[in-house]
Amino acid sequence: MPASRAVRGWLPAAAAVFAAGWGANQFTPLAVVYRTQEHWPPVPVAAMFTTYLLGLLPGLLLGGPAADRFGRCLTVRPALALSAAASALLAAAPVSPSAVYVSRLATGCAAGVVLTAGTKWLRELSAWAGRPDAGDRRATYATGGGFAAGAVTAGAFAEWLPHPMVLPGLAHCLLALLVLGATRRVPETAPEPGAAPVPSRVVDLHRAVVGNRRFLWVVLPASPAVFGAATVAYVVLPPLVANRVPGYAPLFSGLVTALTLTMGIVVQPLAVRLDHAHSARATLTAMVTVIGGLTVGAIAAHRNSAGLVMAAAALLGAGYGLTLAAGLMEIERLMPPKAHPSTAVLYQGATYSGFLTPLLLALTAGAGTAPYPALLAGMAAAGLLCLAVTAGYSRRSLP
């Protein structure tokens, strides 16, 4: 394929990943609107956020195989259309709980497919354009940029424009449709059927990784902290201090989300510098950062301080980025190169268990078991135990 077409093609592919991230995270500031303006209870709102996970995991697992079988284009474009339809539903029935649940489920499924298949597409288009090293970096920036832009834009729309639960969904629907049109002429990059690893062989390799002691005692204990840290920062903490930012709660939520995700992107080169094949210092640094963020978050909730929430979000965002990057580098050392993309999805599936954190905290706090400051402090204490386990095994079972 001519290099010029590849150069033109990677931009729409990156835009597809960006649009999927936007749709996935636009709900975060809207959740504050549901809580403060519609007075929906905390547990249903947390459950709506978690419903996204129920669609995301199948999308992640099926997106890669579907892209290999049907092609990148024929996988990404229908998923983009589904993402647009989900946002249209959210805008059409913003105060219907059932519509919100369906929208979140469809958004998660679409995001999982686009993030998996779109990353492959972007990686291959970048390689065809003579930049094989740029594909993963572009996918990371497109994903993180979409997550951050979706939250900030939805928060700004909800803050300053009329119909705060309608316009954000319509804006994303329009964006997704525009990107859908832009991807129509992007070339297909799927390899020939025999070029990919044999599925049975990849399954055997996955089993070997899951049974590896380093995966069990170094990678796995830290994996829930990836999105556990992120969701505590931008889902759990902002509503707790909404009374400290009267009239600006949705915008504040969007800014906290953007800060968290921006920090997650900025610190990933630090994880690369910290990484070492004969230790787990990158993972240990990441876990310490998450524990510090949870501790500051507990203090913020206790003191009802919006400033401390921003500080906690910065630490938790840094912990999110460091933990994700460190885990992926550990996985890369445990698998041969051809199995890296599918194994990365396997690892990310484990990290997405952290999306359950807001719901679990809401259920526990709602039952009167403990207030949020105590729950966050308890999470920090549990993190210390995981840190001790990881530190004890950090120099064992080296790849």
mmCIF file of C-alpha atoms in Angstrom:
data_model
loop_
_atom_site.group_PDB
_atom_site.id
_atom_site.type_symbol
_atom_site.label_atom_id
_atom_site.label_comp_id
_atom_site.label_asym_id
_atom_site.label_seq_id
_atom_site.Cartn_x
_atom_site.Cartn_y
_atom_site.Cartn_z
ATOM 1 C CA MET A 1 0.000 0.000 0.000
ATOM 2 C CA PRO A 2 1.354 3.512 -0.725
ATOM 3 C CA ALA A 3 2.799 5.238 2.333
ATOM 4 C CA SER A 4 0.611 8.293 1.735
ATOM 5 C CA ARG A 5 -2.548 6.241 2.187
ATOM 6 C CA ALA A 6 -1.197 4.753 5.397
ATOM 7 C CA VAL A 7 -0.313 8.206 6.691
ATOM 8 C CA ARG A 8 -3.822 9.429 5.940
ATOM 9 C CA GLY A 9 -5.329 6.228 7.318
ATOM 10 C CA TRP A 10 -3.886 6.205 10.796
ATOM 11 C CA LEU A 11 -5.560 9.502 11.709
ATOM 12 C CA PRO A 12 -9.148 8.231 11.194
ATOM 13 C CA ALA A 13 -8.212 4.998 12.980
ATOM 14 C CA ALA A 14 -6.881 7.015 15.913
ATOM 15 C CA ALA A 15 -10.059 9.113 15.807
ATOM 16 C CA ALA A 16 -12.126 5.935 16.093
ATOM 17 C CA VAL A 17 -10.256 4.925 19.254
ATOM 18 C CA PHE A 18 -10.595 8.505 20.544
ATOM 19 C CA ALA A 19 -14.364 8.520 19.910
ATOM 20 C CA ALA A 20 -14.804 5.185 21.705
ATOM 21 C CA GLY A 21 -12.951 6.525 24.743
ATOM 22 C CA TRP A 22 -15.030 9.714 24.645
ATOM 23 C CA GLY A 23 -18.295 7.773 24.725
ATOM 24 C CA ALA A 24 -17.065 5.496 27.488
ATOM 25 C CA ASN A 25 -16.225 8.330 29.881
ATOM 26 C CA GLN A 26 -18.884 10.947 29.180
ATOM 27 C CA PHE A 27 -21.073 9.336 31.832
ATOM 28 C CA THR A 28 -18.738 10.271 34.708
ATOM 29 C CA PRO A 29 -19.822 13.937 35.090
ATOM 30 C CA LEU A 30 -23.383 13.011 34.114
ATOM 31 C CA ALA A 31 -23.462 10.693 37.131
ATOM 32 C CA VAL A 32 -23.019 13.797 39.291
ATOM 33 C CA VAL A 33 -25.999 15.387 37.515
ATOM 34 C CA TYR A 34 -28.108 12.310 38.256
ATOM 35 C CA ARG A 35 -27.026 12.470 41.891
ATOM 36 C CA THR A 36 -27.410 16.220 42.490
ATOM 37 C CA GLN A 37 -30.231 17.299 40.140
ATOM 38 C CA GLU A 38 -32.316 14.149 39.710
ATOM 39 C CA HIS A 39 -31.557 12.924 43.252
ATOM 40 C CA TRP A 40 -30.969 9.337 42.203
ATOM 41 C CA PRO A 41 -29.573 7.179 45.029
ATOM 42 C CA PRO A 42 -25.803 6.456 45.008
ATOM 43 C CA VAL A 43 -26.127 2.676 44.537
ATOM 44 C CA PRO A 44 -28.146 2.732 41.263
ATOM 45 C CA VAL A 45 -25.828 5.394 39.826
ATOM 46 C CA ALA A 46 -22.786 3.295 40.751
ATOM 47 C CA ALA A 47 -24.499 0.255 39.219
ATOM 48 C CA MET A 48 -25.055 2.195 35.992
ATOM 49 C CA PHE A 49 -21.360 2.986 35.881
ATOM 50 C CA THR A 50 -20.491 -0.663 36.532
ATOM 51 C CA THR A 51 -22.887 -1.887 33.824
ATOM 52 C CA TYR A 52 -20.335 -0.523 31.386
ATOM 53 C CA LEU A 53 -17.997 -3.292 32.549
ATOM 54 C CA LEU A 54 -20.537 -5.990 31.610
ATOM 55 C CA GLY A 55 -20.369 -4.832 28.005
ATOM 56 C CA LEU A 56 -16.687 -3.940 27.999
ATOM 57 C CA LEU A 57 -15.286 -7.369 28.884
ATOM 58 C CA PRO A 58 -17.072 -9.273 26.064
ATOM 59 C CA GLY A 59 -16.106 -6.487 23.688
ATOM 60 C CA LEU A 60 -12.446 -6.783 24.669
ATOM 61 C CA LEU A 61 -12.482 -10.566 24.342
ATOM 62 C CA LEU A 62 -14.352 -10.646 21.028
ATOM 63 C CA GLY A 63 -12.900 -7.565 19.360
ATOM 64 C CA GLY A 64 -9.529 -9.126 18.555
ATOM 65 C CA PRO A 65 -10.832 -12.418 17.091
ATOM 66 C CA ALA A 66 -13.529 -10.552 15.151
ATOM 67 C CA ALA A 67 -10.924 -8.184 13.705
ATOM 68 C CA ASP A 68 -8.783 -11.140 12.616
ATOM 69 C CA ARG A 69 -11.718 -12.950 11.025
ATOM 70 C CA PHE A 70 -13.698 -10.119 9.420
ATOM 71 C CA GLY A 71 -11.049 -7.429 9.123
ATOM 72 C CA ARG A 72 -10.284 -4.297 11.090
ATOM 73 C CA CYS A 73 -12.614 -2.029 9.139
ATOM 74 C CA LEU A 74 -15.661 -4.329 9.279
ATOM 75 C CA THR A 75 -15.191 -4.705 13.021
ATOM 76 C CA VAL A 76 -14.458 -1.129 14.068
ATOM 77 C CA ARG A 77 -17.110 0.654 11.990
ATOM 78 C CA PRO A 78 -20.178 -1.283 13.268
ATOM 79 C CA ALA A 79 -18.882 -0.837 16.819
ATOM 80 C CA LEU A 80 -18.633 2.913 16.218
ATOM 81 C CA ALA A 81 -22.218 2.897 14.974
ATOM 82 C CA LEU A 82 -23.254 1.058 18.150
ATOM 83 C CA SER A 83 -21.454 3.668 20.262
ATOM 84 C CA ALA A 84 -23.311 6.452 18.451
ATOM 85 C CA ALA A 85 -26.639 4.673 18.952
ATOM 86 C CA ALA A 86 -25.912 4.221 22.665
ATOM 87 C CA SER A 87 -25.279 7.950 23.087
ATOM 88 C CA ALA A 88 -28.420 8.759 21.095
ATOM 89 C CA LEU A 89 -30.413 6.547 23.461
ATOM 90 C CA LEU A 90 -28.849 8.273 26.469
ATOM 91 C CA ALA A 91 -29.878 11.651 25.037
ATOM 92 C CA ALA A 92 -33.382 10.503 24.041
ATOM 93 C CA ALA A 93 -34.316 9.074 27.442
ATOM 94 C CA PRO A 94 -31.995 10.722 29.973
ATOM 95 C CA VAL A 95 -34.232 10.227 33.017
ATOM 96 C CA SER A 96 -35.172 6.625 32.276
ATOM 97 C CA PRO A 97 -33.044 4.273 34.406
ATOM 98 C CA SER A 98 -33.641 1.340 32.050
ATOM 99 C CA ALA A 99 -32.487 3.404 29.045
ATOM 100 C CA VAL A 100 -29.347 4.459 30.923
ATOM 101 C CA TYR A 101 -28.542 0.835 31.784
ATOM 102 C CA VAL A 102 -28.988 -0.255 28.151
ATOM 103 C CA SER A 103 -26.923 2.683 26.924
ATOM 104 C CA ARG A 104 -24.089 1.912 29.323
ATOM 105 C CA LEU A 105 -24.084 -1.763 28.335
ATOM 106 C CA ALA A 106 -23.951 -0.928 24.615
ATOM 107 C CA THR A 107 -21.292 1.732 25.193
ATOM 108 C CA GLY A 108 -19.107 -0.778 27.029
ATOM 109 C CA CYS A 109 -19.445 -3.394 24.301
ATOM 110 C CA ALA A 110 -18.658 -0.868 21.556
ATOM 111 C CA ALA A 111 -15.686 0.532 23.465
ATOM 112 C CA GLY A 112 -14.234 -2.922 24.066
ATOM 113 C CA VAL A 113 -14.422 -3.823 20.380
ATOM 114 C CA VAL A 114 -13.047 -0.500 19.119
ATOM 115 C CA LEU A 115 -10.245 -0.312 21.678
ATOM 116 C CA THR A 116 -9.104 -3.821 20.776
ATOM 117 C CA ALA A 117 -9.623 -3.918 17.019
ATOM 118 C CA GLY A 118 -8.883 -0.211 16.567
ATOM 119 C CA THR A 119 -5.561 -0.528 18.372
ATOM 120 C CA LYS A 120 -4.565 -3.364 16.034
ATOM 121 C CA TRP A 121 -5.629 -1.285 13.047
ATOM 122 C CA LEU A 122 -3.723 1.757 14.255
ATOM 123 C CA ARG A 123 -0.622 -0.295 15.023
ATOM 124 C CA GLU A 124 -0.594 -1.843 11.542
ATOM 125 C CA LEU A 125 -1.328 1.424 9.716
ATOM 126 C CA SER A 126 1.542 3.071 11.587
ATOM 127 C CA ALA A 127 3.856 0.220 10.586
ATOM 128 C CA TRP A 128 2.799 0.515 6.942
ATOM 129 C CA ALA A 129 3.571 4.236 7.093
ATOM 130 C CA GLY A 130 7.104 3.459 8.253
ATOM 131 C CA ARG A 131 6.488 4.158 11.955
ATOM 132 C CA PRO A 132 6.138 0.726 13.607
ATOM 133 C CA ASP A 133 7.199 2.149 16.962
ATOM 134 C CA ALA A 134 4.436 4.782 16.953
ATOM 135 C CA GLY A 135 1.359 2.543 16.839
ATOM 136 C CA ASP A 136 1.108 1.684 20.525
ATOM 137 C CA ARG A 137 1.942 5.246 21.554
ATOM 138 C CA ARG A 138 -0.735 6.645 19.254
ATOM 139 C CA ALA A 139 -3.280 4.156 20.607
ATOM 140 C CA THR A 140 -2.418 5.134 24.190
ATOM 141 C CA TYR A 141 -2.776 8.849 23.476
ATOM 142 C CA ALA A 142 -5.994 8.358 21.502
ATOM 143 C CA THR A 143 -7.554 6.256 24.265
ATOM 144 C CA GLY A 144 -6.485 8.521 27.118
ATOM 145 C CA GLY A 145 -7.328 11.648 25.148
ATOM 146 C CA GLY A 146 -10.804 10.323 24.392
ATOM 147 C CA PHE A 147 -11.425 9.406 28.023
ATOM 148 C CA ALA A 148 -10.329 12.852 29.201
ATOM 149 C CA ALA A 149 -12.084 14.839 26.447
ATOM 150 C CA GLY A 150 -15.356 12.979 26.950
ATOM 151 C CA ALA A 151 -15.405 13.764 30.657
ATOM 152 C CA VAL A 152 -14.390 17.421 30.329
ATOM 153 C CA THR A 153 -16.784 18.127 27.450
ATOM 154 C CA ALA A 154 -19.742 16.414 29.111
ATOM 155 C CA GLY A 155 -18.962 18.264 32.346
ATOM 156 C CA ALA A 156 -18.756 21.623 30.551
ATOM 157 C CA PHE A 157 -21.968 20.978 28.610
ATOM 158 C CA ALA A 158 -23.779 19.925 31.781
ATOM 159 C CA GLU A 159 -22.477 22.999 33.602
ATOM 160 C CA TRP A 160 -23.065 25.819 31.135
ATOM 161 C CA LEU A 161 -25.533 24.651 28.493
ATOM 162 C CA PRO A 162 -29.243 23.794 28.731
ATOM 163 C CA HIS A 163 -30.464 20.210 28.823
ATOM 164 C CA PRO A 164 -27.407 18.870 30.701
ATOM 165 C CA MET A 165 -28.411 15.222 30.272
ATOM 166 C CA VAL A 166 -29.211 15.506 26.556
ATOM 167 C CA LEU A 167 -26.541 17.587 24.821
ATOM 168 C CA PRO A 168 -23.499 15.528 25.924
ATOM 169 C CA GLY A 169 -24.977 12.383 24.379
ATOM 170 C CA LEU A 170 -25.905 14.195 21.180
ATOM 171 C CA ALA A 171 -22.397 15.677 20.913
ATOM 172 C CA HIS A 172 -20.784 12.259 21.151
ATOM 173 C CA CYS A 173 -23.300 10.741 18.738
ATOM 174 C CA LEU A 174 -22.386 13.390 16.161
ATOM 175 C CA LEU A 175 -18.673 12.846 16.746
ATOM 176 C CA ALA A 176 -18.976 9.075 16.332
ATOM 177 C CA LEU A 177 -20.946 9.474 13.102
ATOM 178 C CA LEU A 178 -18.356 11.890 11.688
ATOM 179 C CA VAL A 179 -15.548 9.474 12.530
ATOM 180 C CA LEU A 180 -17.589 6.642 11.040
ATOM 181 C CA GLY A 181 -17.645 8.516 7.758
ATOM 182 C CA ALA A 182 -13.928 9.296 7.964
ATOM 183 C CA THR A 183 -13.004 5.625 8.393
ATOM 184 C CA ARG A 184 -14.903 4.564 5.265
ATOM 185 C CA ARG A 185 -11.826 4.830 3.030
ATOM 186 C CA VAL A 186 -9.180 3.665 5.502
ATOM 187 C CA PRO A 187 -7.384 0.616 4.040
ATOM 188 C CA GLU A 188 -7.757 -2.845 5.520
ATOM 189 C CA THR A 189 -4.639 -4.180 7.260
ATOM 190 C CA ALA A 190 -5.740 -7.603 8.521
ATOM 191 C CA PRO A 191 -3.090 -10.259 7.813
ATOM 192 C CA GLU A 192 -3.774 -13.380 5.817
ATOM 193 C CA PRO A 193 -5.542 -16.137 7.812
ATOM 194 C CA GLY A 194 -2.344 -18.134 8.241
ATOM 195 C CA ALA A 195 -0.275 -15.190 9.476
ATOM 196 C CA ALA A 196 -1.677 -15.073 13.006
ATOM 197 C CA PRO A 197 -0.629 -17.466 15.787
ATOM 198 C CA VAL A 198 -2.596 -20.712 15.946
ATOM 199 C CA PRO A 199 -5.456 -20.153 18.461
ATOM 200 C CA SER A 200 -4.829 -23.412 20.338
ATOM 201 C CA ARG A 201 -1.172 -22.463 20.756
ATOM 202 C CA VAL A 202 -2.103 -19.016 22.075
ATOM 203 C CA VAL A 203 -4.519 -20.613 24.563
ATOM 204 C CA ASP A 204 -1.730 -22.873 25.806
ATOM 205 C CA LEU A 205 0.544 -19.868 26.210
ATOM 206 C CA HIS A 206 -2.186 -17.995 28.131
ATOM 207 C CA ARG A 207 -2.553 -20.928 30.501
ATOM 208 C CA ALA A 208 1.185 -20.951 31.046
ATOM 209 C CA VAL A 209 1.129 -17.250 31.922
ATOM 210 C CA VAL A 210 -1.830 -17.568 34.293
ATOM 211 C CA GLY A 211 -0.117 -20.448 36.064
ATOM 212 C CA ASN A 212 3.212 -18.641 36.295
ATOM 213 C CA ARG A 213 4.105 -17.758 39.887
ATOM 214 C CA ARG A 214 5.303 -14.307 38.870
ATOM 215 C CA PHE A 215 1.947 -13.578 37.272
ATOM 216 C CA LEU A 216 0.123 -14.849 40.364
ATOM 217 C CA TRP A 217 2.206 -13.048 42.987
ATOM 218 C CA VAL A 218 3.537 -9.942 41.235
ATOM 219 C CA VAL A 219 1.232 -9.002 38.355
ATOM 220 C CA LEU A 220 -2.161 -10.142 39.641
ATOM 221 C CA PRO A 221 -2.124 -8.481 43.115
ATOM 222 C CA ALA A 222 -1.566 -5.090 41.491
ATOM 223 C CA SER A 223 -3.959 -5.468 38.556
ATOM 224 C CA PRO A 224 -7.237 -4.377 40.278
ATOM 225 C CA ALA A 225 -5.456 -1.206 41.392
ATOM 226 C CA VAL A 226 -5.252 0.020 37.786
ATOM 227 C CA PHE A 227 -8.886 0.979 37.339
ATOM 228 C CA GLY A 228 -9.652 0.755 41.047
ATOM 229 C CA ALA A 229 -7.411 3.789 41.510
ATOM 230 C CA ALA A 230 -8.848 5.614 38.501
ATOM 231 C CA THR A 231 -12.505 5.056 39.409
ATOM 232 C CA VAL A 232 -11.982 6.031 43.043
ATOM 233 C CA ALA A 233 -10.461 9.278 41.790
ATOM 234 C CA TYR A 234 -13.140 10.322 39.327
ATOM 235 C CA VAL A 235 -16.259 8.366 40.319
ATOM 236 C CA VAL A 236 -16.138 8.036 44.110
ATOM 237 C CA LEU A 237 -14.431 11.205 45.347
ATOM 238 C CA PRO A 238 -16.075 14.114 43.418
ATOM 239 C CA PRO A 239 -19.659 13.488 44.646
ATOM 240 C CA LEU A 240 -18.388 13.355 48.233
ATOM 241 C CA VAL A 241 -17.318 17.009 48.050
ATOM 242 C CA ALA A 242 -20.042 18.281 45.682
ATOM 243 C CA ASN A 243 -21.277 20.670 48.400
ATOM 244 C CA ARG A 244 -17.862 22.360 48.368
ATOM 245 C CA VAL A 245 -18.261 23.338 44.700
ATOM 246 C CA PRO A 246 -21.914 24.451 44.622
ATOM 247 C CA GLY A 247 -23.130 25.036 41.099
ATOM 248 C CA TYR A 248 -20.006 23.534 39.555
ATOM 249 C CA ALA A 249 -20.235 19.861 40.529
ATOM 250 C CA PRO A 250 -20.451 18.409 36.955
ATOM 251 C CA LEU A 251 -17.564 20.571 35.726
ATOM 252 C CA PHE A 252 -15.502 19.706 38.800
ATOM 253 C CA SER A 253 -16.131 16.011 38.153
ATOM 254 C CA GLY A 254 -15.021 16.387 34.538
ATOM 255 C CA LEU A 255 -11.855 18.227 35.555
ATOM 256 C CA VAL A 256 -10.997 15.588 38.157
ATOM 257 C CA THR A 257 -11.466 12.916 35.500
ATOM 258 C CA ALA A 258 -9.250 14.748 33.031
ATOM 259 C CA LEU A 259 -6.553 15.258 35.687
ATOM 260 C CA THR A 260 -6.626 11.587 36.635
ATOM 261 C CA LEU A 261 -6.317 10.321 33.074
ATOM 262 C CA THR A 262 -3.768 12.930 32.029
ATOM 263 C CA MET A 263 -1.532 11.942 34.919
ATOM 264 C CA GLY A 264 -1.992 8.310 33.873
ATOM 265 C CA ILE A 265 -0.568 9.101 30.430
ATOM 266 C CA VAL A 266 2.189 11.461 31.580
ATOM 267 C CA VAL A 267 3.786 9.036 34.042
ATOM 268 C CA GLN A 268 3.982 6.007 31.754
ATOM 269 C CA PRO A 269 7.493 6.889 30.472
ATOM 270 C CA LEU A 270 8.578 6.872 34.122
ATOM 271 C CA ALA A 271 7.366 3.281 34.406
ATOM 272 C CA VAL A 272 9.557 2.380 31.433
ATOM 273 C CA ARG A 273 12.585 3.914 33.120
ATOM 274 C CA LEU A 274 11.828 2.160 36.415
ATOM 275 C CA ASP A 275 11.216 -1.228 34.812
ATOM 276 C CA HIS A 276 13.868 -3.883 35.392
ATOM 277 C CA ALA A 277 13.768 -7.533 34.386
ATOM 278 C CA HIS A 278 15.272 -8.736 37.675
ATOM 279 C CA SER A 279 12.989 -6.873 40.062
ATOM 280 C CA ALA A 280 9.485 -5.453 40.268
ATOM 281 C CA ARG A 281 10.436 -1.905 41.176
ATOM 282 C CA ALA A 282 8.079 -0.345 38.612
ATOM 283 C CA THR A 283 5.127 -2.292 40.024
ATOM 284 C CA LEU A 284 6.163 -1.573 43.614
ATOM 285 C CA THR A 285 6.469 2.163 42.886
ATOM 286 C CA ALA A 286 3.041 2.084 41.264
ATOM 287 C CA MET A 287 1.459 0.368 44.248
ATOM 288 C CA VAL A 288 3.017 2.831 46.699
ATOM 289 C CA THR A 289 1.611 5.693 44.606
ATOM 290 C CA VAL A 290 -1.884 4.169 44.638
ATOM 291 C CA ILE A 291 -1.726 3.643 48.412
ATOM 292 C CA GLY A 292 -0.684 7.273 48.850
ATOM 293 C CA GLY A 293 -3.576 8.401 46.655
ATOM 294 C CA LEU A 294 -6.090 6.341 48.628
ATOM 295 C CA THR A 295 -4.750 7.786 51.880
ATOM 296 C CA VAL A 296 -5.080 11.361 50.605
ATOM 297 C CA GLY A 297 -8.547 10.466 49.296
ATOM 298 C CA ALA A 298 -9.601 9.216 52.729
ATOM 299 C CA ILE A 299 -8.389 12.478 54.287
ATOM 300 C CA ALA A 300 -10.191 14.466 51.575
ATOM 301 C CA ALA A 301 -13.450 12.660 52.279
ATOM 302 C CA HIS A 302 -13.024 13.130 56.037
ATOM 303 C CA ARG A 303 -12.264 16.858 55.728
ATOM 304 C CA ASN A 304 -14.713 17.436 52.852
ATOM 305 C CA SER A 305 -11.960 19.154 50.866
ATOM 306 C CA ALA A 306 -12.192 19.683 47.111
ATOM 307 C CA GLY A 307 -8.508 20.659 46.980
ATOM 308 C CA LEU A 308 -7.449 17.385 48.565
ATOM 309 C CA VAL A 309 -9.674 15.524 46.095
ATOM 310 C CA MET A 310 -7.649 17.099 43.280
ATOM 311 C CA ALA A 311 -4.411 16.057 45.015
ATOM 312 C CA ALA A 312 -5.729 12.521 45.489
ATOM 313 C CA ALA A 313 -6.792 12.408 41.831
ATOM 314 C CA ALA A 314 -3.284 13.372 40.725
ATOM 315 C CA LEU A 315 -1.722 10.613 42.848
ATOM 316 C CA LEU A 316 -4.328 8.007 41.896
ATOM 317 C CA GLY A 317 -3.987 8.919 38.218
ATOM 318 C CA ALA A 318 -0.232 8.503 38.446
ATOM 319 C CA GLY A 319 -0.737 5.170 40.185
ATOM 320 C CA TYR A 320 -3.169 4.084 37.465
ATOM 321 C CA GLY A 321 -0.689 4.854 34.692
ATOM 322 C CA LEU A 322 2.321 3.335 36.470
ATOM 323 C CA THR A 323 0.475 0.143 37.410
ATOM 324 C CA LEU A 324 -0.916 -0.360 33.907
ATOM 325 C CA ALA A 325 2.438 0.192 32.192
ATOM 326 C CA ALA A 326 4.365 -1.925 34.703
ATOM 327 C CA GLY A 327 1.927 -4.815 34.365
ATOM 328 C CA LEU A 328 2.067 -4.760 30.579
ATOM 329 C CA MET A 329 5.862 -4.847 30.646
ATOM 330 C CA GLU A 330 5.798 -7.816 33.028
ATOM 331 C CA ILE A 331 3.389 -9.594 30.683
ATOM 332 C CA GLU A 332 5.621 -8.906 27.676
ATOM 333 C CA ARG A 333 8.478 -10.741 29.368
ATOM 334 C CA LEU A 334 6.296 -13.769 30.042
ATOM 335 C CA MET A 335 5.050 -14.227 26.467
ATOM 336 C CA PRO A 336 6.651 -14.571 23.012
ATOM 337 C CA PRO A 337 6.244 -11.476 20.797
ATOM 338 C CA LYS A 338 3.482 -12.848 18.514
ATOM 339 C CA ALA A 339 1.218 -13.490 21.508
ATOM 340 C CA HIS A 340 1.734 -10.062 23.102
ATOM 341 C CA PRO A 341 -1.439 -8.333 21.788
ATOM 342 C CA SER A 342 -3.837 -11.083 22.882
ATOM 343 C CA THR A 343 -2.071 -11.492 26.217
ATOM 344 C CA ALA A 344 -2.269 -7.749 26.814
ATOM 345 C CA VAL A 345 -6.048 -8.076 26.457
ATOM 346 C CA LEU A 346 -5.962 -10.938 28.980
ATOM 347 C CA TYR A 347 -4.115 -8.710 31.461
ATOM 348 C CA GLN A 348 -6.410 -5.759 30.813
ATOM 349 C CA GLY A 349 -9.389 -8.015 31.547
ATOM 350 C CA ALA A 350 -7.944 -8.556 35.022
ATOM 351 C CA THR A 351 -7.395 -4.830 35.496
ATOM 352 C CA TYR A 352 -11.004 -4.031 34.624
ATOM 353 C CA SER A 353 -12.116 -5.747 37.831
ATOM 354 C CA GLY A 354 -11.263 -2.380 39.380
ATOM 355 C CA PHE A 355 -14.391 -0.937 37.752
ATOM 356 C CA LEU A 356 -16.379 -2.758 40.427
ATOM 357 C CA THR A 357 -14.856 -0.563 43.143
ATOM 358 C CA PRO A 358 -17.428 2.301 43.069
ATOM 359 C CA LEU A 359 -20.347 -0.138 43.292
ATOM 360 C CA LEU A 360 -18.772 -2.128 46.132
ATOM 361 C CA LEU A 361 -18.020 1.057 48.064
ATOM 362 C CA ALA A 362 -21.536 2.416 47.479
ATOM 363 C CA LEU A 363 -23.126 -0.831 48.661
ATOM 364 C CA THR A 364 -20.926 -0.980 51.766
ATOM 365 C CA ALA A 365 -21.441 2.676 52.660
ATOM 366 C CA GLY A 366 -25.170 2.409 51.913
ATOM 367 C CA ALA A 367 -25.498 -0.535 54.287
ATOM 368 C CA GLY A 368 -24.069 1.584 57.085
ATOM 369 C CA THR A 369 -21.073 -0.697 57.534
ATOM 370 C CA ALA A 370 -18.554 2.154 57.401
ATOM 371 C CA PRO A 371 -18.310 5.726 56.034
ATOM 372 C CA TYR A 372 -16.310 6.499 52.923
ATOM 373 C CA PRO A 373 -13.193 7.804 54.755
ATOM 374 C CA ALA A 374 -12.903 4.513 56.642
ATOM 375 C CA LEU A 375 -13.535 2.469 53.500
ATOM 376 C CA LEU A 376 -10.828 4.311 51.575
ATOM 377 C CA ALA A 377 -8.421 3.901 54.479
ATOM 378 C CA GLY A 378 -9.273 0.200 54.499
ATOM 379 C CA MET A 379 -8.469 -0.004 50.778
ATOM 380 C CA ALA A 380 -5.101 1.616 51.489
ATOM 381 C CA ALA A 381 -4.445 -0.977 54.211
ATOM 382 C CA ALA A 382 -5.368 -3.795 51.803
ATOM 383 C CA GLY A 383 -2.986 -2.226 49.302
ATOM 384 C CA LEU A 384 -0.189 -2.439 51.879
ATOM 385 C CA LEU A 385 -0.807 -6.174 52.218
ATOM 386 C CA CYS A 386 -0.687 -6.613 48.431
ATOM 387 C CA LEU A 387 2.479 -4.505 48.372
ATOM 388 C CA ALA A 388 4.099 -6.807 50.919
ATOM 389 C CA VAL A 389 3.186 -9.892 48.868
ATOM 390 C CA THR A 390 4.487 -8.378 45.650
ATOM 391 C CA ALA A 391 7.708 -7.203 47.317
ATOM 392 C CA GLY A 392 8.291 -10.679 48.723
ATOM 393 C CA TYR A 393 8.027 -12.276 45.292
ATOM 394 C CA SER A 394 9.605 -9.444 43.288
ATOM 395 C CA ARG A 395 12.891 -11.297 42.709
ATOM 396 C CA ARG A 396 11.443 -14.784 42.337
ATOM 397 C CA SER A 397 10.266 -16.692 39.250
ATOM 398 C CA LEU A 398 12.099 -14.245 36.997
ATOM 399 C CA PRO A 399 11.266 -14.661 33.287
#
